[in-house]
Amino acid sequence: MQQEAQKNETRWSNFQPGHLAGDLGAAAASASLVTPAVAIIDRALVEQAAFKQPILRGLRRHALGALRQPGLFVFQRPLGIVWALYAATYSVANVTDTVSRQLEIAAAGTITFATTMMANVPLALWKDIRFAQEYGTGNGPDAKTSKASIISVPLQNKSLARSAAAIFLVRDGVTIFGSFTLAPWLSDAIPDNLATHPHAKPVITQLTVPVLTQLVATPLHLLALDMYTRQYTMPFLERVKHSQQYLPSSTLLRCVRIIPAFGIGCLTNMELRSAFHTKISG
């Protein structure tokens, strides 16, 4: 025990706090990069599920709105929620990995997955609920009525709300596991003759594995979203059938969405973090 304590003390004495600053800086920059695209896609998905709005129309409207009024777009509360979600997710993953490696913990990958889940899931649930409240109730995006006349649909069925939250939890677990745990594991399994450059393996897995997780996550997402926006009793199979009517287009869009969020975002985070650590270490 005493020897182990001495080892830990030695490890901490060699630790550079600047690495943690680099972790947080990389996370903030990466979140800023991916947030606009993710916010636009998520809003379009909610409006499609709630109001049957064509997905391309929603994407076009919100993208043009962001370009025409960038100040209004940037300072919208939903955009801040998305930024907070990804900044926190990347930050926790970075800091946990840094500390785990400093302490030479064997289960560093498992610990990183667990802590990232604990940070991501409540924030992702908060984001999904706020987007559903903001964009999934009322008269719809094409309504001509004034904002003051829009009446939100009351959400009273607590049982359905809890079920939706549980399904969102499973959805996020699938995505986080694929992005932060499975992708790095699989990168080590790629033969050297297929990827000779040292950065090629993580790039390949980080741009493919999170995308493939959406084949499982999207049906769960649509079901949970339907439960939250249509909180009244109906046969479960009928609800599943109704919620999955846009499954092909939603799956495609969520696969595209995951590329900035957990593909490009994770890669940017990894590269910036590595650069910061290298610079700090001298």
Coordinates of C-alpha atoms in Angstrom, one line a residue:
M1 CA 0.0 0.0 0.0
Q2 CA 2.8 2.4 0.9
Q3 CA 4.7 1.6 -2.3
E4 CA 1.5 2.3 -4.3
A5 CA 0.9 5.5 -2.5
Q6 CA 4.5 6.6 -3.3
K7 CA 4.0 5.7 -7.0
N8 CA 0.8 7.8 -7.1
E9 CA 2.6 10.7 -5.4
T10 CA 5.4 10.4 -8.0
R11 CA 2.9 10.4 -10.9
W12 CA 1.1 13.4 -9.6
S13 CA 4.4 15.3 -9.0
N14 CA 5.1 14.8 -12.7
F15 CA 1.7 15.9 -13.7
Q16 CA 1.3 19.2 -15.6
P17 CA -1.9 21.1 -14.8
G18 CA -1.6 22.8 -18.2
H19 CA -2.7 19.5 -19.8
L20 CA -6.1 20.0 -18.2
A21 CA -6.3 23.5 -19.6
G22 CA -5.5 22.0 -23.0
D23 CA -8.2 19.4 -22.5
L24 CA -10.8 22.1 -21.8
G25 CA -9.6 24.4 -24.6
A26 CA -9.8 21.6 -27.2
A27 CA -13.3 20.7 -26.0
A28 CA -14.6 24.2 -26.2
A29 CA -13.1 24.8 -29.7
S30 CA -14.4 21.5 -31.0
A31 CA -17.9 22.1 -29.6
S32 CA -18.0 25.6 -31.2
L33 CA -17.1 23.9 -34.5
V34 CA -19.9 21.3 -34.6
T35 CA -22.7 23.1 -32.7
P36 CA -24.3 25.1 -35.6
A37 CA -24.7 22.1 -37.9
V38 CA -26.0 19.8 -35.1
A39 CA -28.5 22.5 -33.9
I40 CA -30.0 23.0 -37.4
I41 CA -30.3 19.2 -38.0
D42 CA -31.8 18.5 -34.6
R43 CA -34.4 21.2 -35.0
A44 CA -35.4 19.9 -38.5
L45 CA -35.7 16.4 -37.1
V46 CA -38.0 17.5 -34.3
E47 CA -40.2 19.5 -36.7
Q48 CA -40.4 16.6 -39.1
A49 CA -41.5 14.2 -36.3
A50 CA -44.0 16.7 -34.7
F51 CA -45.4 18.4 -37.8
K52 CA -44.5 16.1 -40.7
Q53 CA -42.5 18.9 -42.2
P54 CA -40.3 17.8 -45.1
I55 CA -36.8 17.4 -43.7
L56 CA -35.1 19.2 -46.6
R57 CA -37.4 22.2 -46.2
G58 CA -36.6 22.5 -42.6
L59 CA -32.8 22.2 -43.2
R60 CA -33.0 24.9 -45.9
R61 CA -35.1 27.3 -43.8
H62 CA -32.9 27.1 -40.8
A63 CA -29.6 27.1 -42.6
L64 CA -30.6 30.2 -44.6
G65 CA -31.9 31.8 -41.4
A66 CA -28.5 31.3 -39.7
L67 CA -26.7 32.9 -42.7
R68 CA -29.1 35.8 -42.9
Q69 CA -29.2 36.5 -39.2
P70 CA -26.0 35.0 -37.7
G71 CA -26.2 37.1 -34.5
L72 CA -29.8 36.0 -33.8
F73 CA -28.8 32.4 -34.6
V74 CA -25.7 32.3 -32.4
F75 CA -27.4 33.8 -29.3
Q76 CA -30.5 31.5 -29.4
R77 CA -30.9 29.5 -26.3
P78 CA -31.1 26.1 -28.1
L79 CA -27.7 26.8 -29.7
G80 CA -26.2 27.4 -26.3
I81 CA -27.8 24.2 -25.0
V82 CA -26.2 22.2 -27.9
W83 CA -22.8 23.9 -27.3
A84 CA -23.0 23.1 -23.6
L85 CA -23.8 19.5 -24.3
Y86 CA -20.8 18.9 -26.6
A87 CA -18.3 21.1 -24.7
A88 CA -19.1 19.1 -21.5
T89 CA -19.0 15.8 -23.2
Y90 CA -15.6 16.4 -24.8
S91 CA -14.2 18.0 -21.6
V92 CA -15.2 15.1 -19.4
A93 CA -13.8 12.6 -21.9
N94 CA -10.5 14.6 -22.2
V95 CA -10.0 15.2 -18.5
T96 CA -10.9 11.6 -17.5
D97 CA -8.5 10.2 -20.1
T98 CA -5.7 12.5 -19.0
V99 CA -6.0 11.7 -15.3
S100 CA -6.5 8.0 -15.9
R101 CA -3.3 7.8 -18.0
Q102 CA -1.4 9.9 -15.5
L103 CA -2.3 7.4 -12.8
E104 CA -1.7 4.5 -15.2
I105 CA -5.1 3.0 -14.6
A106 CA -5.6 -0.2 -16.6
A107 CA -9.3 0.3 -17.2
A108 CA -8.9 3.9 -18.5
G109 CA -11.2 3.3 -21.5
T110 CA -14.0 1.9 -19.3
I111 CA -13.7 4.8 -16.9
T112 CA -13.7 7.3 -19.7
F113 CA -16.8 5.8 -21.2
A114 CA -18.6 5.8 -17.8
T115 CA -17.8 9.4 -16.9
T116 CA -18.6 10.6 -20.4
M117 CA -22.0 8.8 -20.2
M118 CA -22.7 10.5 -16.9
A119 CA -22.0 13.9 -18.3
N120 CA -23.6 13.4 -21.7
V121 CA -26.8 11.6 -20.9
P122 CA -28.5 14.2 -18.6
L123 CA -27.4 17.1 -20.8
A124 CA -28.5 15.3 -24.0
L125 CA -31.9 14.5 -22.3
W126 CA -32.1 18.2 -21.3
K127 CA -31.4 19.2 -24.9
D128 CA -33.9 16.8 -26.4
I129 CA -36.7 17.9 -24.0
R130 CA -36.0 21.6 -24.6
F131 CA -35.9 21.1 -28.4
A132 CA -39.2 19.1 -28.2
Q133 CA -40.8 21.9 -26.1
E134 CA -39.4 24.7 -28.3
Y135 CA -39.9 23.2 -31.7
G136 CA -42.2 20.2 -31.3
T137 CA -45.3 21.9 -29.8
G138 CA -47.5 24.7 -30.9
N139 CA -48.8 25.4 -34.4
G140 CA -45.8 24.2 -36.3
P141 CA -43.0 26.0 -38.3
D142 CA -45.3 26.9 -41.2
A143 CA -48.0 28.5 -39.1
K144 CA -48.9 32.1 -40.0
T145 CA -50.1 33.0 -36.6
S146 CA -48.0 35.3 -34.4
K147 CA -45.8 33.9 -31.8
A148 CA -48.0 35.2 -29.0
S149 CA -51.0 33.2 -30.3
I150 CA -49.1 29.9 -30.3
I151 CA -50.4 27.6 -27.6
S152 CA -48.1 24.8 -26.6
V153 CA -49.5 21.3 -26.1
P154 CA -49.5 20.5 -22.4
L155 CA -47.3 17.6 -21.5
Q156 CA -49.0 15.8 -18.6
N157 CA -48.4 12.1 -19.0
K158 CA -45.5 11.5 -16.6
S159 CA -45.3 7.8 -17.4
L160 CA -44.8 8.4 -21.1
A161 CA -42.3 11.1 -20.3
R162 CA -40.3 8.8 -18.1
S163 CA -40.4 6.1 -20.8
A164 CA -39.2 8.6 -23.4
A165 CA -36.3 9.6 -21.1
A166 CA -35.3 6.0 -20.6
I167 CA -35.2 5.4 -24.3
F168 CA -33.2 8.5 -24.9
L169 CA -30.8 7.1 -22.3
V170 CA -30.3 3.9 -24.2
R171 CA -29.9 5.8 -27.4
D172 CA -27.2 8.0 -25.9
G173 CA -25.5 4.9 -24.5
V174 CA -25.2 3.4 -27.9
T175 CA -23.8 6.6 -29.4
I176 CA -21.3 7.3 -26.6
F177 CA -20.1 3.7 -26.5
G178 CA -19.5 3.7 -30.3
S179 CA -17.8 7.1 -30.4
F180 CA -15.6 7.1 -27.3
T181 CA -14.9 3.4 -26.6
L182 CA -15.7 1.1 -29.6
A183 CA -14.1 3.4 -32.3
P184 CA -10.6 3.6 -30.5
W185 CA -10.8 -0.2 -29.8
L186 CA -11.5 -1.0 -33.5
S187 CA -8.8 1.4 -34.7
D188 CA -6.2 -0.9 -33.1
A189 CA -7.7 -3.9 -35.0
I190 CA -7.1 -2.3 -38.5
P191 CA -4.2 -4.1 -40.2
D192 CA -1.2 -1.9 -40.9
N193 CA -1.3 -2.7 -44.6
L194 CA -4.7 -1.0 -44.8
A195 CA -3.6 2.1 -43.0
T196 CA 0.1 3.0 -43.0
H197 CA -0.2 6.5 -41.7
P198 CA -0.4 6.7 -37.9
H199 CA -3.4 8.9 -37.9
A200 CA -5.3 6.9 -40.6
K201 CA -6.7 4.3 -38.3
P202 CA -8.4 6.6 -35.8
V203 CA -9.7 8.7 -38.6
I204 CA -11.3 5.7 -40.3
T205 CA -13.0 4.4 -37.2
Q206 CA -14.0 7.8 -35.9
L207 CA -15.8 8.6 -39.1
T208 CA -17.5 5.3 -39.5
V209 CA -18.3 3.6 -36.2
P210 CA -20.3 6.5 -34.7
V211 CA -22.2 6.7 -38.0
L212 CA -23.1 3.0 -37.9
T213 CA -24.4 3.3 -34.3
Q214 CA -27.2 5.5 -35.7
L215 CA -28.7 2.4 -37.4
V216 CA -29.6 1.4 -33.8
A217 CA -30.0 4.8 -32.2
T218 CA -32.4 6.4 -34.7
P219 CA -35.4 4.1 -34.2
L220 CA -35.0 4.6 -30.5
H221 CA -34.7 8.4 -31.0
L222 CA -37.9 8.5 -33.1
L223 CA -39.9 6.4 -30.6
A224 CA -38.8 8.5 -27.7
L225 CA -39.6 11.7 -29.5
D226 CA -43.0 10.5 -30.4
M227 CA -43.7 9.6 -26.8
Y228 CA -42.7 13.0 -25.7
T229 CA -44.6 15.1 -28.4
R230 CA -47.7 12.9 -28.4
Q231 CA -48.4 12.1 -24.8
Y232 CA -51.6 10.2 -24.9
T233 CA -52.4 6.6 -24.6
M234 CA -52.4 4.4 -27.7
P235 CA -51.4 0.9 -28.6
F236 CA -47.6 0.4 -28.4
L237 CA -47.3 -1.2 -31.9
E238 CA -49.3 1.6 -33.4
R239 CA -47.0 4.2 -31.8
V240 CA -44.0 2.3 -33.1
K241 CA -45.4 2.2 -36.6
H242 CA -46.3 5.9 -36.5
S243 CA -42.9 6.9 -35.1
Q244 CA -40.9 5.0 -37.6
Q245 CA -42.7 6.3 -40.8
Y246 CA -39.7 8.7 -41.4
L247 CA -37.1 6.1 -40.4
P248 CA -35.1 6.0 -43.7
S249 CA -34.7 9.8 -44.0
S250 CA -34.2 10.3 -40.3
T251 CA -31.5 7.6 -40.2
L252 CA -29.7 9.1 -43.1
L253 CA -29.9 12.6 -41.5
R254 CA -28.8 11.3 -38.1
C255 CA -25.9 9.5 -39.8
V256 CA -24.9 12.8 -41.4
R257 CA -25.5 14.6 -38.1
I258 CA -23.2 12.3 -36.2
I259 CA -20.3 13.1 -38.5
P260 CA -19.8 16.6 -37.2
A261 CA -20.9 15.7 -33.6
F262 CA -18.8 12.6 -32.9
G263 CA -16.7 12.2 -36.1
I264 CA -15.2 15.6 -37.0
G265 CA -15.8 16.9 -33.5
C266 CA -14.0 14.0 -31.9
L267 CA -11.2 14.1 -34.4
T268 CA -10.8 17.9 -33.9
N269 CA -10.9 17.4 -30.2
M270 CA -8.2 14.7 -30.3
E271 CA -5.9 16.7 -32.6
L272 CA -6.2 19.9 -30.7
R273 CA -5.8 18.1 -27.4
S274 CA -2.7 16.3 -28.6
A275 CA -1.2 19.6 -30.0
F276 CA -1.9 21.4 -26.7
H277 CA -0.3 18.6 -24.6
T278 CA 2.7 18.5 -26.9
K279 CA 3.2 22.3 -26.6
I280 CA 2.8 22.3 -22.8
S281 CA 5.2 19.4 -22.4
G282 CA 7.7 21.3 -24.5

